[in-house]
Short mmCIF file of C-alpha atoms in Angstrom, two decimals:
data_model
loop_
_atom_site.label_atom_id
_atom_site.label_comp_id
_atom_site.label_asym_id
_atom_site.label_seq_id
_atom_site.Cartn_x
_atom_site.Cartn_y
_atom_site.Cartn_z
CA MET A 1 -68.46 23.58 340.43
CA LEU A 2 -71.61 22.72 338.67
CA ALA A 3 -71.73 19.99 336.44
CA PRO A 4 -69.98 17.57 334.62
CA GLY A 5 -69.12 18.68 325.52
CA GLN A 6 -72.55 17.34 326.50
CA PRO A 7 -75.30 18.70 328.55
CA PRO A 8 -74.52 18.92 332.22
CA ASP A 9 -76.31 16.99 334.61
CA ARG A 10 -79.43 16.84 336.30
CA ARG A 11 -77.15 16.39 338.91
CA VAL A 12 -77.21 13.48 338.16
CA HIS A 13 -77.52 10.36 339.69
CA GLN A 14 -79.17 7.89 337.48
CA ARG A 15 -79.25 6.50 334.04
CA ARG A 16 -81.99 8.90 333.01
CA ARG A 17 -79.93 11.81 334.20
CA ARG A 18 -79.85 13.47 330.89
CA ALA A 19 -77.21 15.95 331.43
CA VAL A 20 -74.61 15.75 333.98
CA GLU A 21 -72.12 18.34 334.26
CA VAL A 22 -70.62 17.71 331.04
CA GLU A 23 -67.37 15.93 330.34
CA HIS A 24 -67.21 13.95 333.54
CA LEU A 25 -70.42 12.26 332.47
CA LYS A 26 -68.71 11.57 329.15
CA LEU A 27 -65.91 9.75 330.90
CA LEU A 28 -68.27 7.91 333.21
CA ARG A 29 -70.18 6.64 330.20
CA THR A 30 -66.92 5.27 328.85
CA LEU A 31 -66.45 3.51 332.15
CA ALA A 32 -70.05 2.30 332.13
CA LEU A 33 -70.69 4.60 335.05
CA VAL A 34 -73.45 6.48 333.37
CA THR A 35 -74.47 8.78 336.12
CA LEU A 36 -73.06 10.78 338.90
CA LEU A 37 -75.18 9.66 341.77
CA ALA A 38 -76.28 6.11 341.45
CA PHE A 39 -78.89 4.53 343.54
CA SER A 40 -78.58 1.25 341.73
CA VAL A 41 -80.96 -0.92 343.68
CA ALA A 42 -83.51 -0.75 346.44
CA CYS A 43 -82.11 -1.68 349.82
CA SER A 44 -83.57 -2.10 353.26
CA ARG A 45 -82.35 -0.96 356.62
CA SER A 46 -80.78 -4.31 357.22
CA ALA A 47 -83.28 -7.08 357.29
CA PRO A 48 -86.48 -7.47 355.31
CA ALA A 49 -86.88 -5.88 351.92
CA PRO A 50 -89.44 -3.09 351.81
CA THR A 51 -92.91 -3.94 350.69
CA ARG A 52 -93.62 -3.13 347.06
CA PRO A 53 -95.17 0.34 347.09
CA THR A 54 -98.50 1.16 345.56
CA PRO A 55 -98.11 4.93 345.46
CA SER A 56 -100.53 7.62 344.50
CA SER A 57 -98.81 9.72 341.87
CA LEU A 58 -99.43 13.31 340.87
CA THR A 59 -97.78 15.29 338.11
CA GLY A 60 -98.59 18.71 336.76
CA LYS A 61 -97.49 22.32 336.66
CA ILE A 62 -97.41 25.17 339.13
CA GLY A 63 -96.71 28.24 337.08
CA ALA A 64 -93.82 27.45 334.74
CA ALA A 65 -92.51 24.56 336.85
CA THR A 66 -93.58 20.96 336.51
CA TYR A 67 -93.78 18.75 339.58
CA ALA A 68 -93.83 15.09 340.54
CA ILE A 69 -95.34 13.72 343.75
CA GLU A 70 -95.69 10.15 344.99
CA VAL A 71 -97.37 9.08 348.22
CA PRO A 72 -97.25 5.41 349.25
CA SER A 73 -100.06 3.49 350.83
CA GLY A 74 -99.53 3.63 354.57
CA TRP A 75 -97.69 6.95 354.32
CA ASN A 76 -95.85 7.60 357.57
CA GLY A 77 -96.27 11.39 357.40
CA THR A 78 -92.70 12.24 356.34
CA LEU A 79 -92.06 13.89 352.98
CA PHE A 80 -88.67 13.97 351.24
CA LEU A 81 -88.52 17.09 349.06
CA TYR A 82 -85.86 16.56 346.41
CA SER A 83 -83.94 19.37 344.66
CA HIS A 84 -82.29 18.33 341.41
CA GLY A 85 -78.94 19.50 340.11
CA TYR A 86 -77.76 21.86 337.41
CA VAL A 87 -79.45 21.65 334.02
CA ALA A 88 -77.69 23.42 331.16
CA PRO A 89 -79.64 26.15 329.40
CA GLY A 90 -81.66 24.63 326.59
CA SER A 91 -81.62 21.11 328.02
CA ALA A 92 -84.70 19.10 328.92
CA ASN A 93 -85.97 20.03 332.36
CA GLY A 94 -88.41 17.58 333.87
CA ALA A 95 -89.46 17.24 337.48
CA GLN A 96 -87.73 14.72 339.74
CA ALA A 97 -89.06 13.44 343.02
CA ALA A 98 -85.95 11.42 343.86
CA PRO A 99 -82.39 11.15 342.59
CA SER A 100 -83.05 7.77 340.95
CA GLY A 101 -85.55 5.01 340.53
CA ASP A 102 -83.87 2.92 343.19
CA ALA A 103 -83.95 5.74 345.72
CA ARG A 104 -87.61 6.17 344.90
CA THR A 105 -88.27 2.47 345.53
CA TRP A 106 -86.47 2.49 348.87
CA LEU A 107 -88.25 5.59 350.14
CA LEU A 108 -91.73 4.57 349.01
CA GLY A 109 -91.14 1.05 350.28
CA HIS A 110 -90.42 2.50 353.71
CA HIS A 111 -93.59 4.61 353.51
CA PHE A 112 -92.01 8.00 352.85
CA ALA A 113 -93.66 10.38 350.40
CA ILE A 114 -91.48 12.04 347.77
CA ALA A 115 -91.81 15.19 345.69
CA GLY A 116 -89.76 17.50 343.52
CA SER A 117 -90.06 20.46 341.18
CA SER A 118 -88.37 20.99 337.81
CA TYR A 119 -87.85 24.68 338.69
CA SER A 120 -89.16 27.29 336.28
CA SER A 121 -85.84 27.69 334.48
CA THR A 122 -82.50 26.02 333.83
CA GLY A 123 -78.96 27.10 334.66
CA TRP A 124 -78.17 28.80 337.99
CA ALA A 125 -81.86 28.62 338.81
CA LEU A 126 -81.70 29.15 342.56
CA GLU A 127 -84.14 32.05 342.70
CA ASP A 128 -86.74 29.96 340.88
CA ALA A 129 -85.86 26.79 342.77
CA PHE A 130 -86.55 28.34 346.17
CA LYS A 131 -89.88 29.72 345.01
CA ASP A 132 -90.95 26.61 343.14
CA GLN A 133 -90.06 24.13 345.87
CA ILE A 134 -92.00 26.11 348.47
CA ALA A 135 -94.94 26.38 346.06
CA LEU A 136 -94.83 22.61 345.66
CA LEU A 137 -94.73 22.14 349.41
CA ASP A 138 -97.81 24.35 349.73
CA PHE A 139 -99.55 22.39 346.97
CA PHE A 140 -98.75 19.09 348.68
CA GLY A 141 -100.23 20.32 351.95
CA SER A 142 -103.43 21.59 350.40
CA HIS A 143 -104.06 18.57 348.17
CA LEU A 144 -102.61 15.60 350.06
CA GLY A 145 -102.45 16.71 353.66
CA LYS A 146 -99.85 18.53 355.68
CA PRO A 147 -96.77 16.36 356.27
CA ARG A 148 -95.79 15.60 359.83
CA ARG A 149 -92.24 16.51 358.86
CA VAL A 150 -90.42 17.49 355.67
CA ILE A 151 -86.81 16.56 354.89
CA ALA A 152 -85.12 18.68 352.24
CA TRP A 153 -82.47 16.91 350.21
CA GLY A 154 -80.74 17.35 346.90
CA ALA A 155 -77.49 16.80 345.06
CA SER A 156 -74.87 19.16 343.60
CA LEU A 157 -76.72 22.35 342.64
CA GLY A 158 -79.62 20.69 344.45
CA GLY A 159 -77.38 20.64 347.52
CA ILE A 160 -77.11 24.43 347.55
CA VAL A 161 -80.86 24.62 346.93
CA THR A 162 -81.40 22.31 349.90
CA ALA A 163 -79.19 24.38 352.21
CA GLY A 164 -80.83 27.54 350.91
CA LEU A 165 -84.32 26.25 351.59
CA VAL A 166 -83.60 25.59 355.26
CA GLN A 167 -81.85 28.97 355.60
CA LEU A 168 -84.69 30.90 354.00
CA HIS A 169 -87.61 28.82 355.31
CA PRO A 170 -86.44 27.00 358.46
CA GLY A 171 -89.97 26.64 359.78
CA ARG A 172 -91.01 24.50 356.83
CA PHE A 173 -88.44 21.74 357.30
CA ALA A 174 -87.46 19.22 359.95
CA ALA A 175 -84.00 18.45 358.54
CA ALA A 176 -81.82 18.68 355.46
CA MET A 177 -79.36 16.47 353.60
CA PRO A 178 -77.24 18.20 350.95
CA LEU A 179 -75.34 15.68 348.84
CA CYS A 180 -72.14 16.85 347.12
CA GLY A 181 -73.53 20.35 347.58
CA VAL A 182 -72.26 23.74 346.46
CA LEU A 183 -72.15 24.81 350.09
CA ALA A 184 -69.58 27.59 349.77
CA GLY A 185 -72.37 29.60 348.17
CA GLY A 186 -72.73 31.41 344.89
CA ILE A 187 -70.19 34.21 345.24
CA ALA A 188 -67.39 31.95 346.48
CA THR A 189 -68.11 29.37 343.79
CA TRP A 190 -68.03 31.79 340.88
CA ASN A 191 -65.00 33.61 342.29
CA ALA A 192 -63.16 30.28 342.29
CA GLU A 193 -64.15 29.65 338.69
CA LEU A 194 -62.83 33.11 337.82
CA ASP A 195 -59.54 32.39 339.59
CA ALA A 196 -59.00 29.24 337.53
CA ALA A 197 -59.99 30.90 334.26
CA TYR A 198 -57.86 33.97 334.96
CA ALA A 199 -54.77 31.95 335.88
CA PHE A 200 -55.18 29.78 332.80
CA LYS A 201 -55.43 32.70 330.39
CA THR A 202 -52.70 34.76 332.07
CA LEU A 203 -50.13 31.97 332.13
CA LEU A 204 -51.02 29.91 329.07
CA ALA A 205 -52.98 32.08 326.62
CA PRO A 206 -52.33 35.76 327.37
CA GLY A 207 -52.76 36.89 323.77
CA SER A 208 -55.82 34.77 323.02
CA ALA A 209 -59.40 35.91 322.50
CA LEU A 210 -60.52 33.85 325.51
CA GLN A 211 -63.15 35.73 327.54
CA LEU A 212 -63.20 35.53 331.33
CA VAL A 213 -66.31 37.65 331.96
CA HIS A 214 -69.01 39.15 329.73
CA ILE A 215 -68.78 36.07 327.54
CA SER A 216 -70.40 36.72 324.17
CA ASP A 217 -70.42 33.21 322.65
CA PRO A 218 -70.18 30.54 325.35
CA ASP A 219 -69.81 27.58 323.00
CA ALA A 220 -67.00 29.19 321.02
CA ASN A 221 -65.33 30.34 324.23
CA ARG A 222 -65.42 26.85 325.70
CA GLN A 223 -64.06 25.33 322.48
CA LEU A 224 -61.20 27.81 322.42
CA ALA A 225 -60.37 27.02 326.04
CA GLY A 226 -60.28 23.32 325.20
CA GLN A 227 -57.92 23.85 322.27
CA LEU A 228 -55.59 25.95 324.37
CA LEU A 229 -55.64 23.43 327.21
CA ASN A 230 -54.84 20.52 324.89
CA ALA A 231 -51.83 22.39 323.54
CA ALA A 232 -50.63 23.23 327.04
CA ALA A 233 -51.05 19.66 328.30
CA ALA A 234 -48.62 18.42 325.65
CA THR A 235 -45.59 20.09 327.26
CA PRO A 236 -43.94 19.87 330.70
CA GLN A 237 -44.22 23.65 331.05
CA GLY A 238 -47.92 23.56 330.22
CA LYS A 239 -48.57 20.72 332.65
CA ALA A 240 -46.81 22.61 335.44
CA ARG A 241 -48.94 25.68 334.84
CA LEU A 242 -52.11 23.61 334.62
CA ALA A 243 -51.15 22.13 338.00
CA LEU A 244 -50.93 25.68 339.36
CA VAL A 245 -54.37 26.48 337.95
CA ALA A 246 -55.71 23.36 339.68
CA ALA A 247 -54.00 24.15 342.98
CA LEU A 248 -55.56 27.61 343.16
CA ILE A 249 -59.02 26.03 343.38
CA ASP A 250 -57.99 22.74 345.07
CA LEU A 251 -58.86 20.35 342.24
CA PRO A 252 -58.14 16.78 343.38
CA GLY A 253 -55.44 14.70 341.72
CA TRP A 254 -57.89 11.83 341.31
CA PHE A 255 -60.49 11.49 338.57
CA ASP A 256 -61.43 7.86 337.90
CA PRO A 257 -63.54 6.29 340.69
CA ARG A 258 -62.53 2.79 339.56
CA LEU A 259 -58.89 3.43 340.39
CA PRO A 260 -57.11 4.00 343.70
CA GLU A 261 -56.11 7.52 344.57
CA PRO A 262 -52.57 8.40 343.45
CA ALA A 263 -50.20 8.98 346.33
CA ASP A 264 -49.54 12.57 347.31
CA THR A 265 -46.10 12.39 345.68
CA GLU A 266 -47.26 10.77 342.42
CA TYR A 267 -47.20 14.15 340.75
CA ALA A 268 -47.30 12.90 337.15
CA ALA A 269 -50.50 10.93 337.81
CA ARG A 270 -52.08 13.66 339.88
CA VAL A 271 -51.58 16.41 337.31
CA LEU A 272 -53.12 14.22 334.60
CA ALA A 273 -56.19 13.75 336.79
CA GLN A 274 -56.37 17.50 337.43
CA ILE A 275 -56.15 18.15 333.69
CA ASP A 276 -59.06 15.73 333.23
CA TRP A 277 -61.12 17.74 335.71
CA GLU A 278 -60.18 20.98 333.97
CA SER A 279 -60.79 19.82 330.42
CA ARG A 280 -63.80 17.58 330.95
CA VAL A 281 -65.66 19.42 333.68
CA ASP A 282 -64.60 22.71 335.18
CA PHE A 283 -63.70 24.66 332.07
CA ASN A 284 -67.27 24.18 330.83
CA VAL A 285 -68.40 26.09 333.88
CA ALA A 286 -65.74 28.77 333.81
CA PHE A 287 -65.77 29.52 330.10
CA SER A 288 -69.36 28.74 329.10
CA TYR A 289 -71.95 28.56 331.88
CA ARG A 290 -70.79 31.86 333.34
CA LYS A 291 -72.70 33.65 330.59
CA GLU A 292 -76.03 32.36 331.94
CA VAL A 293 -75.17 33.51 335.46
CA GLU A 294 -74.23 36.96 334.20
CA GLN A 295 -77.52 37.23 332.32
CA ARG A 296 -79.43 36.30 335.48
CA ALA A 297 -77.45 38.58 337.74
CA GLY A 298 -77.44 41.54 335.38
CA GLY A 299 -73.66 41.64 334.96
CA ASN A 300 -70.45 40.10 336.21
CA PRO A 301 -70.78 39.02 339.89
CA SER A 302 -67.13 37.95 340.37
CA TRP A 303 -63.89 39.72 341.16
CA ASN A 304 -60.19 39.10 341.63
CA GLN A 305 -58.94 42.64 342.22
CA GLY A 306 -56.36 42.52 344.98
CA VAL A 307 -56.31 38.73 345.28
CA ASP A 308 -52.99 37.33 346.51
CA TYR A 309 -52.48 34.27 344.34
CA GLY A 310 -49.29 33.44 346.17
CA GLY A 311 -51.35 33.22 349.33
CA LEU A 312 -53.88 30.92 347.66
CA LEU A 313 -51.07 28.65 346.50
CA ALA A 314 -49.46 28.66 349.94
CA GLY A 315 -52.73 27.41 351.43
CA SER A 316 -53.26 24.69 348.85
CA PRO A 317 -52.45 21.06 349.67
CA ASP A 318 -51.17 20.79 346.08
CA ARG A 319 -48.34 23.29 346.57
CA PRO A 320 -45.59 20.60 346.71
CA GLU A 321 -46.86 19.15 343.43
CA VAL A 322 -46.77 22.56 341.75
CA GLN A 323 -43.28 23.28 343.05
CA ALA A 324 -41.98 19.91 341.83
CA LEU A 325 -43.51 20.22 338.37
CA TYR A 326 -42.25 23.78 337.95
CA SER A 327 -38.77 22.64 338.88
CA GLN A 328 -38.89 19.74 336.43
CA ALA A 329 -40.11 22.08 333.66
CA GLY A 330 -37.41 24.67 334.33
CA LEU A 331 -39.92 27.39 335.19
CA ASN A 332 -39.75 30.06 337.88
CA LEU A 333 -42.86 29.71 340.03
CA GLN A 334 -42.49 33.09 341.71
CA THR A 335 -42.33 34.83 338.34
CA ASP A 336 -45.70 33.33 337.41
CA VAL A 337 -47.23 34.17 340.78
CA ARG A 338 -46.08 37.78 340.42
CA ALA A 339 -47.66 37.91 336.97
CA LEU A 340 -50.96 36.67 338.41
CA ASN A 341 -50.93 39.23 341.20
CA ALA A 342 -50.01 42.07 338.86
CA GLY A 343 -52.91 41.45 336.49
CA ALA A 344 -55.63 40.78 339.07
CA THR A 345 -57.85 43.77 338.29
CA ILE A 346 -61.29 42.31 337.51
CA LYS A 347 -64.09 43.99 339.45
CA ALA A 348 -67.60 42.74 340.11
CA GLU A 349 -70.62 44.78 339.19
CA PRO A 350 -72.20 45.52 342.58
CA THR A 351 -75.79 44.75 341.61
CA ALA A 352 -74.74 41.44 340.06
CA ALA A 353 -72.70 40.44 343.10
CA ALA A 354 -75.62 41.38 345.34
CA TYR A 355 -77.86 39.10 343.29
CA LEU A 356 -75.50 36.18 343.71
CA ASP A 357 -75.26 36.91 347.42
CA ARG A 358 -79.05 36.65 347.66
CA PHE A 359 -79.09 33.44 345.60
CA ILE A 360 -77.23 32.46 347.68
CA SER A 361 -74.54 32.90 350.33
CA PHE A 362 -74.81 31.24 353.72
CA ASP A 363 -75.03 32.77 357.18
CA GLY A 364 -74.71 29.54 359.18
CA GLY A 365 -77.80 30.17 361.28
CA LEU A 366 -79.15 26.64 361.13
CA GLY A 367 -82.54 26.00 362.64
CA VAL A 368 -82.77 22.28 361.82
CA PRO A 369 -80.37 19.32 361.76
CA VAL A 370 -78.27 19.10 358.60
CA LEU A 371 -76.26 16.06 357.48
CA SER A 372 -74.08 16.65 354.43
CA MET A 373 -72.16 14.07 352.42
CA HIS A 374 -69.28 14.49 349.95
CA THR A 375 -66.75 12.40 348.10
CA THR A 376 -63.13 13.25 348.85
CA GLY A 377 -62.14 13.29 345.17
CA ASP A 378 -64.78 15.65 343.80
CA GLY A 379 -63.34 18.12 341.31
CA LEU A 380 -66.64 19.65 340.25
CA VAL A 381 -67.89 20.68 343.68
CA ILE A 382 -64.67 20.53 345.67
CA PRO A 383 -64.70 19.09 349.22
CA PRO A 384 -63.64 22.47 350.71
CA ASN A 385 -67.26 23.49 350.14
CA GLU A 386 -67.92 21.52 353.32
CA THR A 387 -65.25 23.49 355.18
CA ALA A 388 -66.77 26.80 354.10
CA TYR A 389 -70.22 25.71 355.28
CA ALA A 390 -68.93 24.38 358.60
CA GLN A 391 -67.09 27.65 359.20
CA VAL A 392 -70.17 29.86 358.87
CA VAL A 393 -72.21 27.43 360.94
CA GLY A 394 -69.54 27.51 363.64
CA VAL A 395 -69.37 31.30 363.65
CA ALA A 396 -73.15 31.36 364.08
CA GLY A 397 -72.83 28.99 367.05
CA ARG A 398 -74.99 26.30 365.44
CA GLN A 399 -72.36 23.61 364.96
CA GLU A 400 -74.29 21.10 367.06
CA LEU A 401 -76.92 20.93 364.32
CA LEU A 402 -74.41 20.04 361.60
CA ARG A 403 -72.73 16.75 360.82
CA GLN A 404 -70.64 16.02 357.73
CA VAL A 405 -69.61 12.63 356.35
CA PHE A 406 -67.18 11.77 353.55
CA VAL A 407 -66.72 8.91 351.12
CA HIS A 408 -63.18 8.21 349.91
CA ARG A 409 -63.76 8.07 346.17
CA ALA A 410 -63.07 10.05 343.03
CA GLY A 411 -65.93 11.67 341.18
CA HIS A 412 -68.84 13.99 341.73
CA CYS A 413 -71.67 12.46 343.75
CA THR A 414 -70.30 8.95 343.15
CA PHE A 415 -71.99 7.40 346.17
CA THR A 416 -73.39 3.88 346.12
CA THR A 417 -76.98 3.23 347.06
CA ALA A 418 -75.84 1.61 350.28
CA GLU A 419 -73.71 4.58 351.32
CA THR A 420 -76.49 7.06 350.66
CA ILE A 421 -79.11 5.05 352.52
CA ALA A 422 -76.74 4.55 355.45
CA ALA A 423 -76.50 8.33 355.78
CA VAL A 424 -80.26 8.80 355.35
CA GLN A 425 -80.86 6.39 358.22
CA VAL A 426 -78.59 8.38 360.55
CA LEU A 427 -80.51 11.56 359.74
CA LEU A 428 -83.82 9.83 360.36
CA GLN A 429 -82.49 8.57 363.70
CA ARG A 430 -81.53 12.15 364.60
CA LEU A 431 -85.11 13.24 363.97
CA ASP A 432 -86.61 10.32 365.85
CA THR A 433 -84.42 10.68 368.96
CA GLY A 434 -83.67 14.40 369.02
CA ARG A 435 -79.91 13.84 369.13
CA TRP A 436 -77.08 12.77 366.86
CA ASP A 437 -75.82 9.23 367.33
CA ASP A 438 -72.16 10.11 366.85
CA ALA A 439 -71.17 6.46 367.11
CA ALA A 440 -73.41 5.70 364.13
CA LEU A 441 -71.64 8.49 362.23
CA GLU A 442 -68.21 6.93 362.65
CA PRO A 443 -66.85 5.67 359.31
CA ALA A 444 -66.57 2.08 360.53
CA MET A 445 -70.21 2.02 361.61
CA LEU A 446 -71.44 3.72 358.43
CA ASN A 447 -69.44 1.24 356.36
CA ALA A 448 -70.89 -1.68 358.31
CA THR A 449 -74.40 -0.32 357.84
CA ALA A 450 -73.79 0.12 354.12
CA LEU A 451 -72.22 -3.33 353.78
CA ALA A 452 -75.28 -4.87 355.42
CA GLN A 453 -77.41 -3.66 352.51
CA GLY A 454 -75.93 -6.42 350.36
CA ALA A 455 -73.74 -6.73 347.30
CA THR A 456 -76.23 -5.30 344.83
CA ALA A 457 -76.49 -2.05 346.74
CA ASN A 458 -72.71 -1.76 347.04
CA GLN A 459 -71.96 -1.15 343.40
CA PHE A 460 -71.82 1.69 340.98
CA PHE A 461 -73.55 0.57 337.80
CA GLY A 462 -72.15 -2.91 337.81
CA PHE A 463 -68.78 -2.02 339.30
CA ALA A 464 -68.49 -3.44 342.81
CA LEU A 465 -67.32 -0.98 345.44
CA ASN A 466 -66.59 -1.45 349.10
CA PRO A 467 -68.29 1.05 351.39
CA SER A 468 -65.76 3.83 351.74
CA PHE A 469 -66.76 6.26 354.46
CA VAL A 470 -63.61 7.80 355.90
CA THR A 471 -62.47 10.32 358.47
CA PHE A 472 -61.54 13.34 356.38
CA LYS A 473 -60.96 17.03 356.96
CA PRO A 474 -61.07 19.08 353.76
CA PRO A 475 -58.73 22.05 353.42
CA PRO A 476 -60.10 25.57 353.69
CA TYR A 477 -62.06 26.93 350.75
CA PRO A 478 -59.69 29.08 348.66
CA ARG A 479 -61.75 32.28 348.81
CA PRO A 480 -64.75 31.79 351.13
CA PHE A 481 -67.56 34.31 351.29
CA ALA A 482 -70.03 34.36 354.16
CA LYS A 483 -73.32 36.17 353.78
CA GLY A 484 -72.95 39.80 354.74
CA SER A 485 -69.26 39.99 353.87
CA PRO A 486 -68.20 43.15 352.03
CA ILE A 487 -68.16 43.10 348.25
CA PRO A 488 -65.20 45.11 346.88
CA THR A 489 -66.09 48.01 344.64
#
């Protein structure tokens, strides 16, 4: 879910990204991939390099939130409003006007203005983010002139902020581009984290002091979870059960973006990758960051009462892996599933769930074009987030406004500069022409567009990568929640 102990990320996509969602950043540092979304170099549409910008820069505060604004000479009237990712409570929280310095250079060099707020708080700061980004947009209009059009974009937690902005304030934006976004919404996301945490404790640490909700000491809780996971990962039985935990929330069996994806039947390799996601990334969210959400919401917003965990497993693409590993370990899978179903009694506190529904679940009623982008091997914000978003948009009858593209790569927000700019160009074309160029959205065309940016743009912090757009259909989100759905009491 939110962010790859170290501080999680600023969602992260640059060397300065001080805190990416925790342990994944730790691994990426080891690999010399020091950020989760890397715009490593400025790139042009295809031919001449952009002119060196001479922007007017503004920084300051609006209330408790800092802001950063840059307007190039020869501004073309379009503003990109950037929403940053998750920042762990207590971490530095500065404003960002773009995901990286190289993205900034490309946008300013093509005469786009950029702006972004720090938000007034850290953590699951959606309520503040919506308010602060609109306040910044108002400030921009009154001090620098009203933009001809505003494009909302952001990564990871900034992706859910981006989608939320165009749902709550459709008249203020011309388009949106959520990158690796938490598009299943708040309730679905935190329910999934609860499912993983609950299955882990029930099957691997039933007598432990591990807390699933109402966490009193998040650091100690996270450390205990890590110790228990390490012990489990040392045995075939533990690995099988960790694979089941992963399958319930569709964690990918691919972690290292430098390596090819293990084949579907390479179960030993896939479970090790899933354990990496659990230990380095997701357990920080489930066993630590939940406390901050509960404080914001005024209680526990998540539930599993009545959940059919056998049904979740049956719908998971990882079911064959789980079955094989259970068989190898000499375990009875149905016995464990029955244990999960029997103990699923956690209830949400209605006011807390209502808060998380407000900040935010999605209704699908798009009023502007939206182009989302996701890696296929993202274990922090799983690709089924895109399925959940597409479903609510389809139910609302607004599917013509939505397009989704995928990059075949492990990692959270691990797009190259060239891939990101290729997608940006398609969205700009949609605004300029009033229609989607579906041919330009085909993977082969996107890859050709990205490749044309040159070798420097097609790398991830020194590691050369071929453009990897791919036709991909994510599985359904394990427990989706559309805005207005009933909350069990």
